[in-house]
Amino acid sequence: MKKIINMLLMLTKDELLKKYSAPVPRYTSYPTSPHFKSDVTSEVYEEWIATIPSDEGLSLYFHIPFCDTLCWFCGCHTKITRRYEPVQKYLKYLFREIELVAQKFKESHGNKKHPVKHIHWGGGSPTILEPSDIIKLANHIFENFAVLPDAEFAVEIDPRGMTIEAVRALADAGVTRASLGIQDMTEKVQKAINRIQPYDETKAVVELLRSEGITDINFDLIYGLPHQDLDCIRANVDAVKALKPTRLALFGYAHVPWMKTHMKMIPEEALPSSEERMKQQQLATELLCEAGYRAIGLDHFALPDDPLSLAVEENRLTRNFQGYTDDEAETLIGMGVSSIGVSDAGYIQNFPDMRSYVRAIDANKLPVAKGVATTSNDRMRRTAIQHVMCRYEVKLDDIAHQYGAADNLAQTIGPRLAEFEADGLISREGKTIKVTEEGKPFVRAVAALFDEYLETGKGKHSQAV
Ligand SMILES: C[S@@+](CC[C@H](N)C(=O)[O-])C[C@H]1O[C@@H](n2cnc3c(N)ncnc32)[C@H](O)[C@@H]1O
Ligand code: SF4
């Protein structure tokens, strides 16, 4: 009887969408960036670096904040430049930052280069670099850190205008994974986002990368773009099937014109509704799974033999600023303007504006703008949030075992848990909380249950679905 009453009380899909699509963070960090404060300075960062064990393999992120044209949907930290001079000037400072960071590691570790097991160049568009600078930047990293022979070296690539020389330089530099910005393959959407990228151009770049030995290929696709419909989604999946990347991200378009004013170029009436977004996401998931991809977390897909799929099988999947990853490094060091890093001690963000970044490096200081020291309670909540986002389940007993007591965790989530359960988004078995199939599209809302700072955050986030 109780079951029948519950079923009658169940919300429809549309009602669930209305109730749970309120803006929440994407949880690429916890605490999330609106909670970073300027009392975490370069001196604090130096102390944190000194506590990192000398044999702990690092993950290094390098931000290249330049592009040659502006995509109107872009939420990344980038600046448009038609000239190469600002890029060259920036590289000089980035090289100096690499030396400063490497020196801090050496000072605390008997002058030895620190081991590195993962490198990522992101942007903006790292492929704005001239081929000779691609080689120089890679060499500089290899000269200052002990990059392990099996390290992954991933680079974000804008396929538009990529030359054979640039692809060869990436291969010579030791790049192992190329992540290509695709977004949408159809002309009407490309026009609406100011990004014309013919299929043949993308195909040629994929073939070039493969012929130069870079065979781990990711695609970035987006749903929820202006004028996008289910036919566009089908066309995008057809292109994926033809080009066979090993991994892909399917992001929901985050429309935040109050933060990125160029997004005002996108007419809001051309944006799909929440219901349409959900249908697009579901159709893409269905078609990609039919094509042999495995759905991973909120927005990733991978072929069964891609390391991301293996990480899921072995419960090693985690989340960092690039989204879902199999990168298990405890410490991520961000270099370049606006980059974010994390270690056991907390999060660090570099100055987002070029002027402050340059001024700090001219003064031989690490260009830290802000950060947050994490407490044991933060780390416990971060683990719970990561498990929700990566495994769709949290074992409260395991969390309690790892961090001492999870009582305060249970207390914060307690009041809303019953509501989520009644709405069919989660189920409970003893002290294990599972996200149901119906709950998966709302996984960010479930993760938010564990977020102790959410109410006080001043950051405005994108919609949850
Ligand atoms: C730094 S870009 C990738 C490399 C290169 N700049 C390019 O666009 O080809 C990172 C990715 O973030 C995603 N992205 C950027 N803005 C977004 C937004 N507003 N909403 C969702 N995804 C976004 C895009 O899929 C993009 O490929
Ligand atoms: S989407 Fe990529 S290429 Fe386009 S403006 Fe943003 S960072 Fe640059």
Short mmCIF file of C-alpha atoms and ligand atoms in Angstrom, two decimals:
data_model
loop_
_atom_site.label_atom_id
_atom_site.label_comp_id
_atom_site.label_asym_id
_atom_site.label_seq_id
_atom_site.Cartn_x
_atom_site.Cartn_y
_atom_site.Cartn_z
CA MET A 1 0.00 0.00 0.00
CA LYS A 2 2.80 2.37 1.03
CA LYS A 3 4.53 1.57 -2.30
CA ILE A 4 1.36 2.44 -4.28
CA ILE A 5 0.92 5.72 -2.40
CA ASN A 6 4.61 6.53 -3.03
CA MET A 7 4.20 5.80 -6.73
CA LEU A 8 1.18 8.09 -6.92
CA LEU A 9 3.19 10.83 -5.22
CA MET A 10 6.18 10.44 -7.58
CA LEU A 11 7.05 13.53 -9.58
CA THR A 12 7.03 13.41 -13.38
CA LYS A 13 10.31 13.95 -15.28
CA ASP A 14 9.35 17.55 -16.01
CA GLU A 15 8.50 18.21 -12.38
CA LEU A 16 11.82 16.71 -11.29
CA LEU A 17 13.59 18.95 -13.77
CA LYS A 18 11.86 22.03 -12.42
CA LYS A 19 12.63 21.07 -8.84
CA TYR A 20 16.26 20.00 -9.24
CA SER A 21 17.74 22.07 -12.05
CA ALA A 22 18.66 24.96 -9.76
CA PRO A 23 22.26 26.13 -10.33
CA VAL A 24 24.88 24.09 -8.45
CA PRO A 25 28.67 23.74 -8.83
CA ARG A 26 30.26 21.21 -11.21
CA TYR A 27 32.38 20.03 -8.27
CA THR A 28 35.74 20.01 -9.98
CA SER A 29 36.99 21.09 -6.54
CA TYR A 30 35.70 21.15 -2.97
CA PRO A 31 35.56 23.71 -1.44
CA THR A 32 34.60 25.30 -4.75
CA SER A 33 36.45 28.34 -6.12
CA PRO A 34 34.06 31.06 -4.80
CA HIS A 35 35.43 30.09 -1.36
CA PHE A 36 39.09 30.73 -2.22
CA LYS A 37 40.54 33.66 -0.20
CA SER A 38 43.52 35.98 -0.63
CA ASP A 39 44.97 35.02 2.78
CA VAL A 40 46.52 32.02 1.02
CA THR A 41 49.64 33.73 -0.30
CA SER A 42 52.81 32.68 -2.15
CA GLU A 43 54.50 32.20 1.26
CA VAL A 44 51.74 29.79 2.32
CA TYR A 45 52.10 27.95 -1.01
CA GLU A 46 55.86 27.60 -0.48
CA GLU A 47 55.20 26.00 2.92
CA TRP A 48 52.73 23.60 1.29
CA ILE A 49 55.25 22.65 -1.41
CA ALA A 50 57.83 21.85 1.28
CA THR A 51 55.49 19.24 2.79
CA ILE A 52 54.99 17.28 -0.47
CA PRO A 53 56.94 13.98 -0.28
CA SER A 54 59.94 14.00 -2.64
CA ASP A 55 58.88 10.73 -4.31
CA GLU A 56 55.25 11.73 -4.92
CA GLY A 57 54.62 11.96 -8.70
CA LEU A 58 53.09 15.32 -9.59
CA SER A 59 50.52 16.31 -12.13
CA LEU A 60 51.38 19.58 -13.89
CA TYR A 61 48.87 21.89 -15.60
CA PHE A 62 49.95 24.77 -17.87
CA HIS A 63 47.48 27.42 -18.97
CA ILE A 64 47.87 29.15 -22.36
CA PRO A 65 45.30 31.97 -22.21
CA PHE A 66 45.14 32.97 -25.89
CA CYS A 67 42.98 32.21 -28.92
CA ASP A 68 42.88 33.84 -32.36
CA THR A 69 39.08 34.16 -32.54
CA LEU A 70 36.34 34.23 -29.92
CA CYS A 71 33.72 31.48 -29.73
CA TRP A 72 30.61 33.07 -28.27
CA PHE A 73 29.83 30.09 -26.04
CA CYS A 74 33.30 30.12 -24.49
CA GLY A 75 33.50 29.95 -20.71
CA CYS A 76 37.28 29.44 -20.61
CA HIS A 77 39.86 31.94 -19.37
CA THR A 78 41.25 33.28 -22.63
CA LYS A 79 42.09 36.45 -24.52
CA ILE A 80 41.80 36.99 -28.23
CA THR A 81 44.93 38.06 -30.05
CA ARG A 82 45.72 38.31 -33.74
CA ARG A 83 49.39 39.05 -32.98
CA TYR A 84 51.94 36.55 -31.70
CA GLU A 85 53.92 39.04 -29.63
CA PRO A 86 51.71 38.85 -26.48
CA VAL A 87 51.94 35.04 -26.63
CA GLN A 88 55.73 35.20 -26.87
CA LYS A 89 55.91 37.64 -23.97
CA TYR A 90 53.66 35.42 -21.88
CA LEU A 91 55.82 32.37 -22.61
CA LYS A 92 58.82 34.18 -21.16
CA TYR A 93 56.94 34.59 -17.89
CA LEU A 94 55.58 31.05 -17.94
CA PHE A 95 59.16 29.73 -18.35
CA ARG A 96 60.20 31.82 -15.36
CA GLU A 97 57.30 30.48 -13.30
CA ILE A 98 58.32 26.91 -14.18
CA GLU A 99 61.82 27.65 -12.90
CA LEU A 100 60.49 29.27 -9.70
CA VAL A 101 58.17 26.36 -8.89
CA ALA A 102 60.82 23.74 -9.72
CA GLN A 103 63.30 25.61 -7.52
CA LYS A 104 60.90 25.53 -4.54
CA PHE A 105 60.61 21.75 -4.92
CA LYS A 106 64.38 21.37 -5.24
CA GLU A 107 65.01 23.51 -2.13
CA SER A 108 63.00 21.14 0.01
CA HIS A 109 64.22 17.94 -1.64
CA GLY A 110 68.02 18.05 -1.66
CA ASN A 111 68.24 19.85 -5.02
CA LYS A 112 66.66 16.91 -6.87
CA LYS A 113 64.17 17.40 -9.71
CA HIS A 114 60.67 16.41 -8.62
CA PRO A 115 59.04 13.44 -10.43
CA VAL A 116 56.08 14.14 -12.71
CA LYS A 117 53.59 11.60 -13.99
CA HIS A 118 51.08 13.74 -15.82
CA ILE A 119 51.31 16.92 -17.93
CA HIS A 120 48.35 18.85 -19.30
CA TRP A 121 48.40 21.96 -21.49
CA GLY A 122 45.05 23.73 -21.51
CA GLY A 123 43.61 27.06 -22.44
CA GLY A 124 42.59 29.00 -24.33
CA SER A 125 44.30 27.22 -27.16
CA PRO A 126 47.78 25.81 -26.54
CA THR A 127 47.94 25.19 -30.29
CA ILE A 128 48.27 28.94 -30.82
CA LEU A 129 51.96 28.32 -30.00
CA GLU A 130 54.32 28.25 -32.96
CA PRO A 131 55.87 24.81 -33.54
CA SER A 132 59.28 25.95 -32.27
CA ASP A 133 57.65 27.26 -29.07
CA ILE A 134 55.77 23.98 -28.55
CA ILE A 135 59.16 22.24 -28.48
CA LYS A 136 60.76 24.93 -26.30
CA LEU A 137 57.98 24.81 -23.69
CA ALA A 138 58.07 21.00 -23.52
CA ASN A 139 61.88 21.03 -23.23
CA HIS A 140 61.72 23.59 -20.45
CA ILE A 141 59.32 21.39 -18.47
CA PHE A 142 61.53 18.33 -19.01
CA GLU A 143 64.62 20.30 -17.94
CA ASN A 144 63.04 21.45 -14.69
CA PHE A 145 61.15 18.34 -13.60
CA ALA A 146 61.90 14.60 -13.73
CA VAL A 147 59.12 13.60 -16.13
CA LEU A 148 58.63 9.82 -15.79
CA PRO A 149 59.01 7.77 -18.99
CA ASP A 150 55.38 6.56 -18.90
CA ALA A 151 53.92 9.99 -18.04
CA GLU A 152 50.79 11.03 -19.91
CA PHE A 153 51.23 14.32 -21.79
CA ALA A 154 47.87 15.74 -22.88
CA VAL A 155 47.25 18.88 -24.93
CA GLU A 156 44.01 20.71 -25.78
CA ILE A 157 43.80 21.36 -29.49
CA ASP A 158 41.73 23.73 -31.58
CA PRO A 159 41.66 21.87 -34.94
CA ARG A 160 40.93 25.03 -36.90
CA GLY A 161 44.06 26.10 -38.77
CA MET A 162 46.24 23.31 -37.31
CA THR A 163 49.29 22.78 -39.51
CA ILE A 164 51.31 19.64 -40.16
CA GLU A 165 54.31 21.39 -38.57
CA ALA A 166 52.35 21.99 -35.34
CA VAL A 167 51.22 18.35 -35.20
CA ARG A 168 54.81 17.17 -35.78
CA ALA A 169 56.04 19.50 -33.04
CA LEU A 170 53.48 18.04 -30.61
CA ALA A 171 54.61 14.53 -31.48
CA ASP A 172 58.31 15.47 -31.18
CA ALA A 173 57.59 17.13 -27.83
CA GLY A 174 56.32 13.79 -26.52
CA VAL A 175 52.57 14.49 -26.46
CA THR A 176 50.59 11.27 -25.89
CA ARG A 177 46.98 12.52 -25.80
CA ALA A 178 45.26 15.16 -27.93
CA SER A 179 41.98 16.67 -26.82
CA LEU A 180 40.16 18.29 -29.75
CA GLY A 181 37.55 21.00 -29.40
CA ILE A 182 34.64 19.97 -31.66
CA GLN A 183 31.49 21.32 -29.91
CA ASP A 184 28.97 20.73 -32.72
CA MET A 185 29.41 19.56 -36.31
CA THR A 186 26.43 21.33 -37.89
CA GLU A 187 26.69 24.60 -39.75
CA LYS A 188 23.66 26.30 -38.18
CA VAL A 189 25.04 25.79 -34.66
CA GLN A 190 28.58 26.68 -35.70
CA LYS A 191 27.31 29.98 -37.14
CA ALA A 192 25.39 30.74 -33.93
CA ILE A 193 28.49 30.20 -31.78
CA ASN A 194 30.92 31.98 -34.13
CA ARG A 195 33.00 28.87 -34.72
CA ILE A 196 33.13 27.56 -38.26
CA GLN A 197 34.88 24.20 -38.25
CA PRO A 198 34.21 22.01 -41.30
CA TYR A 199 34.08 18.26 -40.70
CA ASP A 200 36.85 17.66 -43.27
CA GLU A 201 39.22 19.92 -41.36
CA THR A 202 38.62 18.04 -38.11
CA LYS A 203 39.01 14.71 -39.91
CA ALA A 204 42.33 15.80 -41.46
CA VAL A 205 43.71 16.83 -38.05
CA VAL A 206 42.64 13.51 -36.49
CA GLU A 207 44.36 11.61 -39.30
CA LEU A 208 47.50 13.72 -39.00
CA LEU A 209 47.70 13.18 -35.25
CA ARG A 210 47.36 9.44 -35.74
CA SER A 211 49.94 9.34 -38.50
CA GLU A 212 52.38 11.13 -36.18
CA GLY A 213 51.78 8.55 -33.44
CA ILE A 214 49.34 10.50 -31.22
CA THR A 215 46.60 7.89 -31.06
CA ASP A 216 44.89 8.74 -27.75
CA ILE A 217 42.32 11.21 -29.02
CA ASN A 218 39.57 12.99 -27.09
CA PHE A 219 36.70 15.04 -28.48
CA ASP A 220 34.91 17.86 -26.62
CA LEU A 221 31.25 18.10 -27.63
CA ILE A 222 28.55 20.33 -26.17
CA TYR A 223 24.77 20.00 -25.95
CA GLY A 224 22.35 22.83 -25.17
CA LEU A 225 23.94 25.17 -27.75
CA PRO A 226 21.85 27.74 -29.67
CA HIS A 227 19.70 26.24 -32.46
CA GLN A 228 20.88 22.74 -31.52
CA ASP A 229 18.27 20.00 -31.91
CA LEU A 230 18.14 16.21 -31.91
CA ASP A 231 19.23 16.07 -35.58
CA CYS A 232 22.42 17.93 -34.63
CA ILE A 233 23.03 15.39 -31.88
CA ARG A 234 22.63 12.56 -34.43
CA ALA A 235 25.05 14.29 -36.81
CA ASN A 236 27.58 14.72 -34.00
CA VAL A 237 27.38 11.06 -33.02
CA ASP A 238 27.76 10.06 -36.70
CA ALA A 239 30.97 12.10 -36.83
CA VAL A 240 32.19 10.44 -33.63
CA LYS A 241 31.46 7.03 -35.14
CA ALA A 242 33.43 7.93 -38.27
CA LEU A 243 36.45 9.43 -36.48
CA LYS A 244 36.50 7.10 -33.44
CA PRO A 245 38.09 9.15 -30.65
CA THR A 246 38.97 6.89 -27.71
CA ARG A 247 37.31 9.26 -25.27
CA LEU A 248 34.91 12.17 -25.34
CA ALA A 249 33.38 14.78 -23.13
CA LEU A 250 29.82 15.90 -23.71
CA PHE A 251 29.41 19.10 -21.71
CA GLY A 252 26.11 20.83 -21.10
CA TYR A 253 26.45 24.40 -22.39
CA ALA A 254 26.96 26.64 -19.36
CA HIS A 255 25.35 29.96 -20.28
CA VAL A 256 26.67 32.53 -17.83
CA PRO A 257 26.43 35.92 -19.61
CA TRP A 258 26.67 37.74 -16.25
CA MET A 259 30.26 36.40 -16.01
CA LYS A 260 31.21 36.17 -19.70
CA THR A 261 29.60 39.13 -21.43
CA HIS A 262 30.41 37.84 -24.96
CA MET A 263 27.77 35.14 -24.33
CA LYS A 264 25.21 37.93 -24.83
CA MET A 265 25.95 37.45 -28.54
CA ILE A 266 23.96 34.23 -28.22
CA PRO A 267 20.22 34.97 -28.41
CA GLU A 268 18.61 33.34 -25.38
CA GLU A 269 15.50 32.43 -27.38
CA ALA A 270 17.72 30.19 -29.56
CA LEU A 271 18.80 28.15 -26.52
CA PRO A 272 17.10 24.78 -25.95
CA SER A 273 14.87 24.53 -22.87
CA SER A 274 15.83 22.36 -19.87
CA GLU A 275 13.55 19.61 -21.23
CA GLU A 276 15.20 19.80 -24.66
CA ARG A 277 18.67 19.80 -23.11
CA MET A 278 17.81 16.67 -21.21
CA LYS A 279 16.50 14.96 -24.36
CA GLN A 280 19.69 15.90 -26.22
CA GLN A 281 21.85 14.53 -23.45
CA GLN A 282 19.83 11.33 -23.29
CA LEU A 283 19.82 10.77 -27.06
CA ALA A 284 23.59 11.33 -27.26
CA THR A 285 24.14 8.90 -24.39
CA GLU A 286 21.94 6.27 -25.99
CA LEU A 287 23.61 6.58 -29.43
CA LEU A 288 27.14 6.70 -28.06
CA CYS A 289 26.54 3.61 -25.91
CA GLU A 290 25.10 1.82 -28.97
CA ALA A 291 28.32 2.77 -30.78
CA GLY A 292 30.41 1.00 -28.12
CA TYR A 293 31.27 3.88 -25.78
CA ARG A 294 30.86 3.56 -22.07
CA ALA A 295 29.10 6.42 -20.26
CA ILE A 296 31.32 7.73 -17.47
CA GLY A 297 30.02 10.03 -14.77
CA LEU A 298 28.10 13.15 -15.62
CA ASP A 299 29.56 13.98 -19.02
CA HIS A 300 32.28 11.60 -20.27
CA PHE A 301 32.38 8.60 -22.61
CA ALA A 302 35.23 6.23 -23.42
CA LEU A 303 35.91 3.09 -25.43
CA PRO A 304 36.30 0.00 -23.21
CA ASP A 305 40.10 -0.10 -23.52
CA ASP A 306 40.63 3.61 -22.80
CA PRO A 307 42.34 4.22 -19.41
CA LEU A 308 39.25 6.15 -18.25
CA SER A 309 37.08 3.03 -18.66
CA LEU A 310 39.69 0.96 -16.83
CA ALA A 311 39.72 3.55 -14.01
CA VAL A 312 35.94 3.11 -13.64
CA GLU A 313 36.28 -0.67 -13.43
CA GLU A 314 38.99 -0.37 -10.81
CA ASN A 315 37.16 2.33 -8.80
CA ARG A 316 39.99 4.80 -9.48
CA LEU A 317 38.01 7.44 -11.36
CA THR A 318 38.39 10.92 -9.86
CA ARG A 319 37.58 14.48 -10.75
CA ASN A 320 39.83 17.50 -11.12
CA PHE A 321 39.69 20.83 -12.94
CA GLN A 322 39.71 19.10 -16.31
CA GLY A 323 36.66 17.03 -15.28
CA TYR A 324 36.74 13.24 -14.98
CA THR A 325 40.23 11.76 -14.99
CA ASP A 326 42.26 8.64 -14.27
CA ASP A 327 45.08 10.89 -13.06
CA GLU A 328 45.69 9.71 -9.52
CA ALA A 329 48.33 12.27 -8.53
CA GLU A 330 47.61 13.68 -5.06
CA THR A 331 49.16 16.99 -6.06
CA LEU A 332 48.29 19.05 -9.10
CA ILE A 333 50.49 22.08 -9.69
CA GLY A 334 48.90 24.75 -11.90
CA MET A 335 51.12 27.17 -13.81
CA GLY A 336 50.15 30.14 -15.95
CA VAL A 337 47.53 32.85 -15.38
CA SER A 338 44.34 31.71 -13.60
CA SER A 339 45.52 28.12 -13.19
CA ILE A 340 44.40 26.17 -10.13
CA GLY A 341 46.36 23.55 -8.22
CA VAL A 342 45.61 21.28 -5.32
CA SER A 343 47.62 19.38 -2.74
CA ASP A 344 46.76 17.66 0.49
CA ALA A 345 47.08 21.04 2.22
CA GLY A 346 44.61 22.91 0.02
CA TYR A 347 43.88 24.75 -3.23
CA ILE A 348 45.93 27.48 -4.89
CA GLN A 349 44.85 29.80 -7.70
CA ASN A 350 47.22 31.97 -9.71
CA PHE A 351 46.39 35.58 -10.58
CA PRO A 352 43.77 35.59 -13.32
CA ASP A 353 44.91 38.95 -14.71
CA MET A 354 48.10 39.23 -16.71
CA ARG A 355 49.30 42.39 -14.99
CA SER A 356 49.34 40.91 -11.45
CA TYR A 357 50.80 37.65 -12.78
CA VAL A 358 53.68 39.46 -14.51
CA ARG A 359 54.30 41.72 -11.49
CA ALA A 360 54.61 38.73 -9.12
CA ILE A 361 57.05 36.91 -11.40
CA ASP A 362 59.10 40.07 -11.95
CA ALA A 363 59.44 40.14 -8.15
CA ASN A 364 60.55 36.47 -8.21
CA LYS A 365 57.42 35.41 -6.35
CA LEU A 366 55.04 32.56 -7.09
CA PRO A 367 52.02 34.31 -8.68
CA VAL A 368 49.44 33.15 -6.12
CA ALA A 369 46.21 35.17 -5.98
CA LYS A 370 44.20 33.11 -3.52
CA GLY A 371 43.35 29.67 -2.26
CA VAL A 372 41.93 27.73 0.62
CA ALA A 373 43.51 25.44 3.19
CA THR A 374 41.42 22.29 3.46
CA THR A 375 40.39 20.86 6.81
CA SER A 376 39.85 17.18 7.52
CA ASN A 377 36.10 17.89 7.35
CA ASP A 378 36.56 19.43 3.86
CA ARG A 379 38.56 16.41 2.69
CA MET A 380 35.90 14.05 4.01
CA ARG A 381 33.17 15.96 2.16
CA ARG A 382 35.31 16.14 -0.98
CA THR A 383 35.68 12.34 -0.92
CA ALA A 384 31.92 11.92 -0.48
CA ILE A 385 31.23 14.37 -3.35
CA GLN A 386 33.79 12.62 -5.58
CA HIS A 387 32.19 9.27 -4.87
CA VAL A 388 28.75 10.63 -5.79
CA MET A 389 30.09 12.21 -8.99
CA CYS A 390 32.37 9.30 -10.01
CA ARG A 391 30.76 6.15 -8.57
CA TYR A 392 27.13 7.21 -8.06
CA GLU A 393 27.31 5.89 -4.52
CA VAL A 394 28.70 6.83 -1.13
CA LYS A 395 29.40 4.34 1.62
CA LEU A 396 29.12 6.49 4.72
CA ASP A 397 30.79 3.78 6.81
CA ASP A 398 33.86 3.76 4.53
CA ILE A 399 34.06 7.55 4.69
CA ALA A 400 33.75 7.42 8.49
CA HIS A 401 36.46 4.77 8.61
CA GLN A 402 38.81 6.87 6.48
CA TYR A 403 38.23 10.19 8.27
CA GLY A 404 37.28 9.31 11.83
CA ALA A 405 33.66 10.26 12.39
CA ALA A 406 31.14 10.96 9.67
CA ASP A 407 28.44 12.07 12.14
CA ASN A 408 28.46 15.68 11.03
CA LEU A 409 28.24 14.50 7.40
CA ALA A 410 25.13 12.47 8.15
CA GLN A 411 23.67 15.44 10.05
CA THR A 412 24.03 17.90 7.16
CA ILE A 413 22.67 15.59 4.52
CA GLY A 414 20.00 14.12 6.79
CA PRO A 415 17.17 16.65 6.39
CA ARG A 416 17.07 16.59 2.56
CA LEU A 417 17.96 12.94 2.07
CA ALA A 418 14.41 11.72 2.66
CA GLU A 419 13.11 14.19 0.08
CA PHE A 420 15.62 13.01 -2.56
CA GLU A 421 14.69 9.43 -1.74
CA ALA A 422 10.95 10.13 -2.00
CA ASP A 423 11.57 11.75 -5.40
CA GLY A 424 13.38 8.61 -6.55
CA LEU A 425 16.78 10.26 -7.09
CA ILE A 426 18.58 8.15 -4.51
CA SER A 427 18.10 4.88 -2.69
CA ARG A 428 19.49 3.82 0.67
CA GLU A 429 20.79 0.46 1.76
CA GLY A 430 22.00 0.69 5.34
CA LYS A 431 24.63 3.41 5.28
CA THR A 432 25.15 3.27 1.53
CA ILE A 433 23.52 6.01 -0.53
CA LYS A 434 23.10 5.23 -4.23
CA VAL A 435 22.13 7.55 -7.06
CA THR A 436 19.34 5.82 -9.02
CA GLU A 437 19.11 5.77 -12.84
CA GLU A 438 16.47 8.52 -12.60
CA GLY A 439 18.80 10.46 -10.29
CA LYS A 440 21.86 10.33 -12.57
CA PRO A 441 21.00 13.49 -14.57
CA PHE A 442 20.71 15.26 -11.20
CA VAL A 443 23.98 13.94 -9.78
CA ARG A 444 25.28 17.49 -9.15
CA ALA A 445 22.23 18.18 -6.98
CA VAL A 446 22.89 14.95 -5.04
CA ALA A 447 26.56 15.91 -4.59
CA ALA A 448 25.44 19.33 -3.34
CA LEU A 449 23.84 17.60 -0.34
CA PHE A 450 27.35 17.12 1.03
CA ASP A 451 28.45 20.69 0.35
CA GLU A 452 28.65 22.55 3.62
CA TYR A 453 29.43 25.90 1.98
CA LEU A 454 26.73 26.00 -0.67
CA GLU A 455 24.33 28.33 1.12
CA THR A 456 27.07 30.87 1.84
CA GLY A 457 28.73 30.79 -1.62
CA LYS A 458 28.52 34.02 -3.54
CA GLY A 459 29.32 32.28 -6.81
CA LYS A 460 26.46 31.88 -9.26
CA HIS A 461 26.64 28.56 -11.05
CA SER A 462 25.29 27.15 -14.30
CA GLN A 463 22.10 25.09 -14.32
CA ALA A 464 22.37 21.54 -12.95
CA VAL A 465 21.03 19.74 -16.04
C1 LIG B 1 39.97 25.26 -23.68
S1 LIG B 1 38.71 24.61 -24.63
C2 LIG B 1 39.39 23.40 -25.73
C3 LIG B 1 40.50 23.71 -26.70
C4 LIG B 1 40.31 24.76 -27.75
N1 LIG B 1 40.36 26.06 -27.15
C5 LIG B 1 39.08 24.61 -28.59
O1 LIG B 1 38.09 25.25 -28.27
O2 LIG B 1 39.10 23.86 -29.54
C6 LIG B 1 37.96 23.53 -23.49
C7 LIG B 1 36.57 23.03 -23.76
O3 LIG B 1 35.66 23.59 -22.84
C8 LIG B 1 34.35 23.47 -23.34
N2 LIG B 1 33.62 24.71 -23.05
C9 LIG B 1 34.05 25.96 -23.21
N3 LIG B 1 33.08 26.83 -22.85
C10 LIG B 1 32.03 26.10 -22.43
C11 LIG B 1 30.74 26.42 -21.92
N4 LIG B 1 30.35 27.69 -21.77
N5 LIG B 1 29.92 25.41 -21.58
C12 LIG B 1 30.30 24.14 -21.71
N6 LIG B 1 31.51 23.77 -22.20
C13 LIG B 1 32.37 24.74 -22.55
C14 LIG B 1 34.46 23.24 -24.82
O4 LIG B 1 33.97 21.96 -25.14
C15 LIG B 1 35.94 23.34 -25.09
O5 LIG B 1 36.38 22.45 -26.09
S1 SF4 B 2 36.25 27.52 -27.04
FE1 SF4 B 2 38.44 27.21 -27.26
S2 SF4 B 2 38.96 28.28 -29.18
FE2 SF4 B 2 36.96 29.00 -28.63
S3 SF4 B 2 37.40 30.90 -27.50
FE3 SF4 B 2 37.19 29.24 -25.99
S4 SF4 B 2 39.21 28.52 -25.60
FE4 SF4 B 2 39.28 29.72 -27.51
#
